[in-house]
mmCIF file of C-alpha atoms and ligand atoms in Angstrom:
data_model
loop_
_atom_site.group_PDB
_atom_site.id
_atom_site.type_symbol
_atom_site.label_atom_id
_atom_site.label_comp_id
_atom_site.label_asym_id
_atom_site.label_seq_id
_atom_site.Cartn_x
_atom_site.Cartn_y
_atom_site.Cartn_z
ATOM 1 C CA MET A 1 96.850 61.511 95.698
ATOM 2 C CA ASN A 2 94.500 59.759 93.320
ATOM 3 C CA VAL A 3 92.357 57.387 95.377
ATOM 4 C CA LYS A 4 91.048 55.644 92.266
ATOM 5 C CA THR A 5 94.496 54.509 91.218
ATOM 6 C CA LEU A 6 95.317 53.001 94.602
ATOM 7 C CA ASN A 7 94.665 49.309 94.987
ATOM 8 C CA PHE A 8 95.860 49.025 98.570
ATOM 9 C CA ARG A 9 94.875 50.820 101.716
ATOM 10 C CA PRO A 10 97.192 53.797 102.085
ATOM 11 C CA ILE A 11 98.696 53.986 105.562
ATOM 12 C CA LEU A 12 97.875 57.687 105.475
ATOM 13 C CA TYR A 13 94.130 57.082 105.648
ATOM 14 C CA LEU A 14 94.453 54.941 108.779
ATOM 15 C CA LEU A 15 94.821 58.243 110.574
ATOM 16 C CA PHE A 16 91.743 59.784 108.981
ATOM 17 C CA THR A 17 88.256 60.042 110.431
ATOM 18 C CA VAL A 18 85.249 61.164 108.421
ATOM 19 C CA ILE A 19 82.440 62.837 110.378
ATOM 20 C CA GLY A 20 78.996 62.862 108.813
ATOM 21 C CA GLY A 21 77.009 66.048 109.437
ATOM 22 C CA SER A 22 73.227 65.926 109.671
ATOM 23 C CA GLN A 23 72.543 66.611 105.967
ATOM 24 C CA SER A 24 75.334 64.575 104.434
ATOM 25 C CA LYS A 25 75.480 61.248 106.231
ATOM 26 C CA GLU A 26 75.095 59.077 103.172
ATOM 27 C CA LEU A 27 77.708 60.995 101.203
ATOM 28 C CA ALA A 28 80.070 61.059 104.201
ATOM 29 C CA ARG A 29 79.783 57.271 104.596
ATOM 30 C CA LYS A 30 80.593 56.843 100.914
ATOM 31 C CA ILE A 31 83.638 59.125 101.221
ATOM 32 C CA ALA A 32 84.846 57.173 104.276
ATOM 33 C CA SER A 33 84.378 53.939 102.376
ATOM 34 C CA LYS A 34 86.342 55.306 99.373
ATOM 35 C CA LEU A 35 89.165 56.342 101.724
ATOM 36 C CA ASP A 36 88.756 53.100 103.670
ATOM 37 C CA CYS A 37 88.880 55.060 106.916
ATOM 38 C CA LYS A 38 86.832 55.394 110.076
ATOM 39 C CA TYR A 39 83.346 56.986 109.952
ATOM 40 C CA VAL A 40 81.769 58.792 112.897
ATOM 41 C CA ASP A 41 78.132 59.843 112.881
ATOM 42 C CA SER A 42 77.287 63.225 114.422
ATOM 43 C CA GLN A 43 74.089 63.300 116.447
ATOM 44 C CA ILE A 44 71.682 66.153 116.507
ATOM 45 C CA THR A 45 68.764 67.332 118.589
ATOM 46 C CA ILE A 46 66.774 70.452 117.866
ATOM 47 C CA PHE A 47 65.661 72.745 120.674
ATOM 48 C CA PRO A 48 62.101 74.071 120.566
ATOM 49 C CA ASP A 49 63.403 77.473 119.439
ATOM 50 C CA GLY A 50 65.140 75.885 116.441
ATOM 51 C CA GLU A 51 68.703 75.802 117.743
ATOM 52 C CA SER A 52 70.720 72.696 116.873
ATOM 53 C CA LYS A 53 72.554 70.747 119.550
ATOM 54 C CA ILE A 54 75.242 68.609 117.961
ATOM 55 C CA THR A 55 77.106 65.803 119.711
ATOM 56 C CA LEU A 56 80.046 63.710 118.594
ATOM 57 C CA PRO A 57 79.985 60.267 120.215
ATOM 58 C CA GLU A 58 83.772 60.121 120.292
ATOM 59 C CA THR A 59 86.770 62.429 120.306
ATOM 60 C CA PRO A 60 88.192 62.722 116.806
ATOM 61 C CA THR A 61 91.966 62.754 116.385
ATOM 62 C CA GLY A 62 94.394 62.713 113.463
ATOM 63 C CA THR A 63 93.105 64.224 110.233
ATOM 64 C CA VAL A 64 89.376 64.777 110.503
ATOM 65 C CA VAL A 65 87.160 65.263 107.473
ATOM 66 C CA VAL A 66 83.893 67.012 108.324
ATOM 67 C CA VAL A 67 81.225 66.462 105.666
ATOM 68 C CA GLN A 68 78.234 68.756 105.873
ATOM 69 C CA THR A 69 76.293 70.325 103.040
ATOM 70 C CA THR A 70 74.448 73.574 103.661
ATOM 71 C CA TYR A 71 70.921 72.822 102.518
ATOM 72 C CA PRO A 72 68.171 72.450 103.669
ATOM 73 C CA HIS A 73 68.198 75.020 105.293
ATOM 74 C CA ALA A 74 71.093 77.304 104.458
ATOM 75 C CA ASP A 75 71.498 79.317 107.674
ATOM 76 C CA THR A 76 70.943 76.396 110.039
ATOM 77 C CA ASN A 77 73.384 74.175 108.238
ATOM 78 C CA MET A 78 76.019 76.840 107.927
ATOM 79 C CA ILE A 79 76.007 77.145 111.735
ATOM 80 C CA ARG A 80 76.128 73.336 112.072
ATOM 81 C CA THR A 81 79.079 73.207 109.672
ATOM 82 C CA LEU A 82 80.976 75.886 111.607
ATOM 83 C CA ALA A 83 80.249 74.122 114.899
ATOM 84 C CA LEU A 84 81.387 70.713 113.630
ATOM 85 C CA ILE A 85 84.644 72.075 112.251
ATOM 86 C CA ALA A 86 85.343 74.040 115.451
ATOM 87 C CA LYS A 87 84.639 70.969 117.588
ATOM 88 C CA ALA A 88 86.863 68.711 115.460
ATOM 89 C CA LYS A 89 89.617 71.318 115.484
ATOM 90 C CA LYS A 90 89.921 71.030 119.267
ATOM 91 C CA THR A 91 91.363 67.505 119.158
ATOM 92 C CA ALA A 92 92.307 66.821 115.529
ATOM 93 C CA SER A 93 95.730 67.512 114.095
ATOM 94 C CA ARG A 94 94.065 68.843 110.931
ATOM 95 C CA VAL A 95 90.499 69.413 109.785
ATOM 96 C CA ILE A 96 89.355 69.234 106.182
ATOM 97 C CA ALA A 97 85.876 70.655 105.640
ATOM 98 C CA VAL A 98 83.871 69.077 102.842
ATOM 99 C CA ILE A 99 80.940 71.346 102.054
ATOM 100 C CA PRO A 100 79.448 69.816 98.901
ATOM 101 C CA TYR A 101 76.902 72.606 98.407
ATOM 102 C CA LEU A 102 78.301 75.844 99.758
ATOM 103 C CA CYS A 103 75.473 78.286 100.369
ATOM 104 C CA TYR A 104 75.520 82.089 100.087
ATOM 105 C CA MET A 105 77.868 82.077 97.094
ATOM 106 C CA ARG A 106 75.238 83.828 94.952
ATOM 107 C CA GLN A 107 75.564 86.877 97.176
ATOM 108 C CA ASP A 108 79.031 87.689 95.909
ATOM 109 C CA MET A 109 78.596 91.404 95.162
ATOM 110 C CA GLU A 110 76.467 94.394 95.991
ATOM 111 C CA PHE A 111 74.006 94.109 93.113
ATOM 112 C CA LEU A 112 71.690 96.762 94.561
ATOM 113 C CA SER A 113 72.882 99.524 96.821
ATOM 114 C CA GLY A 114 72.871 98.477 100.477
ATOM 115 C CA GLU A 115 73.050 94.740 99.865
ATOM 116 C CA ILE A 116 75.515 92.818 102.014
ATOM 117 C CA VAL A 117 78.120 90.649 100.289
ATOM 118 C CA THR A 118 77.311 87.697 102.513
ATOM 119 C CA SER A 119 79.606 85.275 100.684
ATOM 120 C CA LYS A 120 82.531 87.342 101.990
ATOM 121 C CA MET A 121 81.309 86.994 105.570
ATOM 122 C CA VAL A 122 80.764 83.240 105.144
ATOM 123 C CA ALA A 123 84.317 82.901 103.783
ATOM 124 C CA LYS A 124 85.658 84.739 106.828
ATOM 125 C CA LEU A 125 83.644 82.604 109.261
ATOM 126 C CA LEU A 126 84.830 79.376 107.666
ATOM 127 C CA GLY A 127 88.414 80.641 107.717
ATOM 128 C CA ALA A 128 88.083 81.482 111.418
ATOM 129 C CA THR A 129 87.269 77.859 112.312
ATOM 130 C CA GLY A 130 90.874 76.922 111.551
ATOM 131 C CA ALA A 131 90.013 74.353 108.862
ATOM 132 C CA ALA A 132 93.114 73.531 106.824
ATOM 133 C CA LYS A 133 91.188 73.177 103.579
ATOM 134 C CA ILE A 134 87.662 73.408 102.234
ATOM 135 C CA ILE A 135 86.467 71.105 99.477
ATOM 136 C CA THR A 136 83.292 71.942 97.610
ATOM 137 C CA VAL A 137 81.594 71.015 94.344
ATOM 138 C CA ASP A 138 80.753 73.457 91.539
ATOM 139 C CA ILE A 139 80.880 76.590 93.670
ATOM 140 C CA HIS A 140 78.437 79.146 92.304
ATOM 141 C CA SER A 141 80.793 82.099 92.111
ATOM 142 C CA ASN A 142 84.354 82.311 90.841
ATOM 143 C CA LEU A 143 84.490 85.767 92.361
ATOM 144 C CA ALA A 144 83.671 84.448 95.835
ATOM 145 C CA VAL A 145 86.562 81.974 95.616
ATOM 146 C CA ASN A 146 88.834 84.997 96.125
ATOM 147 C CA TYR A 147 87.132 85.816 99.430
ATOM 148 C CA PHE A 148 88.571 82.695 101.094
ATOM 149 C CA ASP A 149 91.887 82.850 102.926
ATOM 150 C CA VAL A 150 91.771 79.124 103.598
ATOM 151 C CA PRO A 151 92.662 76.927 100.562
ATOM 152 C CA LEU A 152 89.486 76.085 98.671
ATOM 153 C CA VAL A 153 89.272 73.134 96.293
ATOM 154 C CA ASN A 154 86.428 73.502 93.833
ATOM 155 C CA THR A 155 85.713 70.101 92.306
ATOM 156 C CA SER A 156 83.112 69.544 89.606
ATOM 157 C CA ALA A 157 80.301 67.072 89.025
ATOM 158 C CA VAL A 158 80.029 68.019 85.345
ATOM 159 C CA PRO A 159 82.191 65.242 83.812
ATOM 160 C CA LYS A 160 80.362 62.565 85.830
ATOM 161 C CA MET A 161 76.961 64.044 85.000
ATOM 162 C CA ALA A 162 77.913 63.951 81.312
ATOM 163 C CA GLY A 163 79.005 60.337 81.824
ATOM 164 C CA TYR A 164 75.529 59.535 83.135
ATOM 165 C CA PHE A 165 73.910 61.035 80.034
ATOM 166 C CA ARG A 166 76.296 59.197 77.726
ATOM 167 C CA LYS A 167 74.623 55.980 78.829
ATOM 168 C CA LEU A 168 71.156 57.248 77.928
ATOM 169 C CA ASP A 169 69.881 56.788 74.427
ATOM 170 C CA LEU A 170 69.590 60.498 73.632
ATOM 171 C CA LYS A 171 68.406 61.541 70.222
ATOM 172 C CA SER A 172 70.587 64.230 68.638
ATOM 173 C CA PRO A 173 70.848 66.073 71.972
ATOM 174 C CA MET A 174 70.961 69.842 72.314
ATOM 175 C CA ILE A 175 72.457 71.109 75.578
ATOM 176 C CA ILE A 176 70.938 74.348 76.838
ATOM 177 C CA SER A 177 72.008 76.418 79.819
ATOM 178 C CA PRO A 178 69.294 78.808 81.018
ATOM 179 C CA ASP A 179 71.833 81.603 81.420
ATOM 180 C CA LEU A 180 75.221 82.685 80.108
ATOM 181 C CA PHE A 181 76.734 82.217 83.529
ATOM 182 C CA TRP A 182 77.035 78.421 83.286
ATOM 183 C CA SER A 183 77.656 78.265 79.552
ATOM 184 C CA LYS A 184 81.320 77.271 79.983
ATOM 185 C CA LYS A 185 80.370 74.247 82.082
ATOM 186 C CA ALA A 186 77.522 73.473 79.689
ATOM 187 C CA LYS A 187 80.065 73.535 76.865
ATOM 188 C CA GLN A 188 82.283 71.088 78.749
ATOM 189 C CA PHE A 189 79.231 68.841 79.336
ATOM 190 C CA ALA A 190 78.279 69.047 75.640
ATOM 191 C CA GLU A 191 81.810 68.292 74.473
ATOM 192 C CA ILE A 192 81.906 65.090 76.517
ATOM 193 C CA LEU A 193 78.623 64.047 74.887
ATOM 194 C CA GLY A 194 79.696 65.254 71.455
ATOM 195 C CA ALA A 195 76.546 67.375 71.387
ATOM 196 C CA GLU A 196 75.614 70.892 70.313
ATOM 197 C CA GLN A 197 75.181 73.539 72.990
ATOM 198 C CA ILE A 198 73.606 76.962 73.371
ATOM 199 C CA ALA A 199 73.196 79.340 76.287
ATOM 200 C CA LEU A 200 70.100 81.441 76.773
ATOM 201 C CA ASN A 201 70.402 85.004 77.953
ATOM 202 C CA LYS A 202 68.341 84.920 81.149
ATOM 203 C CA GLN A 203 67.869 88.221 82.942
ATOM 204 C CA ARG A 204 66.628 88.617 86.503
ATOM 205 C CA ASP A 205 64.925 91.743 87.757
ATOM 206 C CA ARG A 206 66.978 92.378 90.888
ATOM 207 C CA LYS A 207 64.024 93.970 92.673
ATOM 208 C CA THR A 208 61.157 91.610 91.871
ATOM 209 C CA GLY A 209 63.220 88.477 91.133
ATOM 210 C CA LYS A 210 61.244 88.036 87.867
ATOM 211 C CA LEU A 211 63.047 86.219 85.070
ATOM 212 C CA LYS A 212 62.954 86.632 81.317
ATOM 213 C CA ILE A 213 64.956 85.401 78.344
ATOM 214 C CA LEU A 214 66.314 88.061 76.009
ATOM 215 C CA HIS A 215 66.456 87.848 72.229
ATOM 216 C CA GLN A 216 66.581 84.132 71.579
ATOM 217 C CA LYS A 217 65.952 83.084 68.022
ATOM 218 C CA ASN A 218 63.840 79.966 67.691
ATOM 219 C CA LEU A 219 65.644 76.839 66.537
ATOM 220 C CA ASP A 220 64.133 73.765 64.968
ATOM 221 C CA LEU A 221 64.629 71.058 67.580
ATOM 222 C CA SER A 222 61.929 68.737 66.301
ATOM 223 C CA GLY A 223 62.690 65.123 67.163
ATOM 224 C CA ARG A 224 65.698 66.116 69.268
ATOM 225 C CA ASP A 225 66.247 65.618 73.006
ATOM 226 C CA VAL A 226 67.160 68.626 75.096
ATOM 227 C CA VAL A 227 69.284 68.628 78.249
ATOM 228 C CA LEU A 228 68.946 71.758 80.372
ATOM 229 C CA ILE A 229 71.943 72.239 82.648
ATOM 230 C CA ASP A 230 72.659 74.602 85.538
ATOM 231 C CA ASP A 231 74.691 74.588 88.729
ATOM 232 C CA MET A 232 71.572 74.464 90.889
ATOM 233 C CA ILE A 233 67.801 74.236 90.684
ATOM 234 C CA SER A 234 66.224 76.309 93.426
ATOM 235 C CA THR A 235 62.650 77.400 92.696
ATOM 236 C CA GLY A 236 62.902 75.821 89.255
ATOM 237 C CA ASN A 237 61.947 79.059 87.513
ATOM 238 C CA SER A 238 65.112 79.229 85.390
ATOM 239 C CA MET A 239 64.647 75.662 84.162
ATOM 240 C CA ILE A 240 60.942 76.236 83.510
ATOM 241 C CA LEU A 241 61.737 79.251 81.359
ATOM 242 C CA ALA A 242 64.337 77.269 79.433
ATOM 243 C CA ALA A 243 61.928 74.319 79.069
ATOM 244 C CA ARG A 244 59.299 76.654 77.597
ATOM 245 C CA TYR A 245 61.835 77.841 75.072
ATOM 246 C CA ALA A 246 62.822 74.256 74.193
ATOM 247 C CA LYS A 247 59.150 73.303 73.774
ATOM 248 C CA SER A 248 58.568 76.287 71.511
ATOM 249 C CA CYS A 249 61.335 74.802 69.326
ATOM 250 C CA TYR A 250 59.343 71.518 69.086
ATOM 251 C CA CYS A 251 61.908 69.374 70.912
ATOM 252 C CA ARG A 252 61.326 65.735 71.877
ATOM 253 C CA ARG A 253 62.171 64.952 75.537
ATOM 254 C CA ILE A 254 63.516 67.460 78.062
ATOM 255 C CA PHE A 255 65.937 66.523 80.842
ATOM 256 C CA ALA A 256 67.005 68.928 83.574
ATOM 257 C CA VAL A 257 70.386 68.307 85.179
ATOM 258 C CA CYS A 258 72.135 70.179 87.955
ATOM 259 C CA THR A 259 74.864 69.680 90.522
ATOM 260 C CA HIS A 260 72.841 70.991 93.477
ATOM 261 C CA PRO A 261 69.156 69.972 93.729
ATOM 262 C CA LEU A 262 67.820 72.563 96.176
ATOM 263 C CA LEU A 263 64.344 72.019 94.714
ATOM 264 C CA VAL A 264 62.620 74.469 97.010
ATOM 265 C CA ASP A 265 58.956 73.846 97.949
ATOM 266 C CA ASN A 266 57.110 72.226 95.061
ATOM 267 C CA ALA A 267 59.821 72.891 92.442
ATOM 268 C CA GLU A 268 59.878 69.273 91.358
ATOM 269 C CA LYS A 269 56.183 69.201 90.560
ATOM 270 C CA ARG A 270 56.387 72.541 88.777
ATOM 271 C CA LEU A 271 59.219 71.199 86.620
ATOM 272 C CA MET A 272 57.173 68.117 85.741
ATOM 273 C CA ASP A 273 54.190 70.328 84.926
ATOM 274 C CA ALA A 274 56.495 72.276 82.588
ATOM 275 C CA ASP A 275 57.003 69.122 80.506
ATOM 276 C CA ILE A 276 60.412 68.256 81.901
ATOM 277 C CA ASP A 277 60.637 64.485 81.660
ATOM 278 C CA LYS A 278 63.346 63.819 84.239
ATOM 279 C CA ILE A 279 65.419 65.712 86.798
ATOM 280 C CA ILE A 280 68.940 64.405 87.362
ATOM 281 C CA SER A 281 71.365 65.701 89.951
ATOM 282 C CA SER A 282 74.500 64.897 91.835
ATOM 283 C CA ASN A 283 74.282 63.985 95.522
ATOM 284 C CA THR A 284 75.718 67.204 96.974
ATOM 285 C CA ILE A 285 72.249 67.584 98.514
ATOM 286 C CA GLU A 286 70.330 64.416 99.336
ATOM 287 C CA ASN A 287 67.300 64.062 97.109
ATOM 288 C CA LYS A 288 65.599 61.365 95.072
ATOM 289 C CA THR A 289 67.000 63.078 91.950
ATOM 290 C CA ASN A 290 70.532 61.982 92.970
ATOM 291 C CA GLN A 291 71.815 59.814 90.122
ATOM 292 C CA VAL A 292 75.405 60.978 90.092
ATOM 293 C CA ASP A 293 77.609 60.190 93.078
ATOM 294 C CA VAL A 294 80.382 62.723 93.763
ATOM 295 C CA SER A 295 81.971 60.837 96.684
ATOM 296 C CA ASP A 296 84.882 59.622 94.551
ATOM 297 C CA ILE A 297 85.514 63.115 93.148
ATOM 298 C CA ILE A 298 85.614 64.492 96.689
ATOM 299 C CA ALA A 299 87.723 61.603 98.030
ATOM 300 C CA GLN A 300 90.311 62.267 95.360
ATOM 301 C CA SER A 301 90.796 65.790 96.740
ATOM 302 C CA ILE A 302 91.396 64.557 100.286
ATOM 303 C CA GLU A 303 95.032 64.092 101.124
HETATM 304 C C1 R5P B 401 71.758 81.574 89.065
HETATM 305 O O1 R5P B 401 72.637 82.288 88.682
HETATM 306 C C2 R5P B 401 71.943 80.102 89.253
HETATM 307 O O2 R5P B 401 72.958 79.606 88.459
HETATM 308 C C3 R5P B 401 70.678 79.348 88.954
HETATM 309 O O3 R5P B 401 70.335 79.575 87.611
HETATM 310 C C4 R5P B 401 69.548 79.818 89.826
HETATM 311 O O4 R5P B 401 69.978 79.979 91.150
HETATM 312 C C5 R5P B 401 68.416 78.846 89.778
HETATM 313 O O5 R5P B 401 67.402 79.340 90.566
HETATM 314 P P1 R5P B 401 65.894 79.035 90.260
HETATM 315 O O6 R5P B 401 65.748 77.559 90.170
HETATM 316 O O7 R5P B 401 65.176 79.633 91.425
HETATM 317 O O8 R5P B 401 65.565 79.720 88.975
#
């Protein structure tokens, strides 16, 4: 059902309740408002040893939508997500889990011998909660999608992020993805803007984590704006590498855009120091970089 096209309150949503998890309250409220349904705030206290104690002030019934992103921090919020879904499942007729940023999806294969494919375990845990459906945004791994037994809806922030950039007065923009992995999405982003696009060939040393860009011929980007795009910015190292490349091509301004702004430690400052003019993200993780609201995209997948 397309929420956007509805101009009356669907009876269906009268029976819905949206629960806001600790990291996603703002987004959850927006989703509830888009669905025009009830919103319930989860409450949390943290024990001295770091354990979370979560309380729901009322018993949820009908279809319950649990909204909880899994950062910061990944492990803690994965447990909170599992707990919220399990709790809702006890009294609800159906639980839909909205996990805007779904952590652990980078660990989708045994890259080095002995590594655990943790995304598989996370998929199993989420399936075991009894959720009827999981909705996420720009999941990192297409491979990991296959690990889920429960239906998984992978929405995307890319068209809306491109819409945001359409309103900016960009000068002959060049869209650059720091690695080949997101080049398809970067292409989609570029097509919406009617811009050129390239993907760099970023390689990561699996042991040291060190990054480098392989064989990239220098372009002449003088006077042109560059938009660096990736699914997430974690340490910022990938974007910094790409920004260095763009600078070496004499570009004008540099924007960094991502769906998930993890922005670990002082990533934001490091990106600014690397001559990135502005960081733009969606609101899958709350941050002051949030310029693109995905609540409507998520609401449209809830039925
Ligand atoms: C990797 O495959 C991802 O798409 C991102 O490029 C990466 O996770 C970003 O991490 P960082 O900001 O630490 O370079």
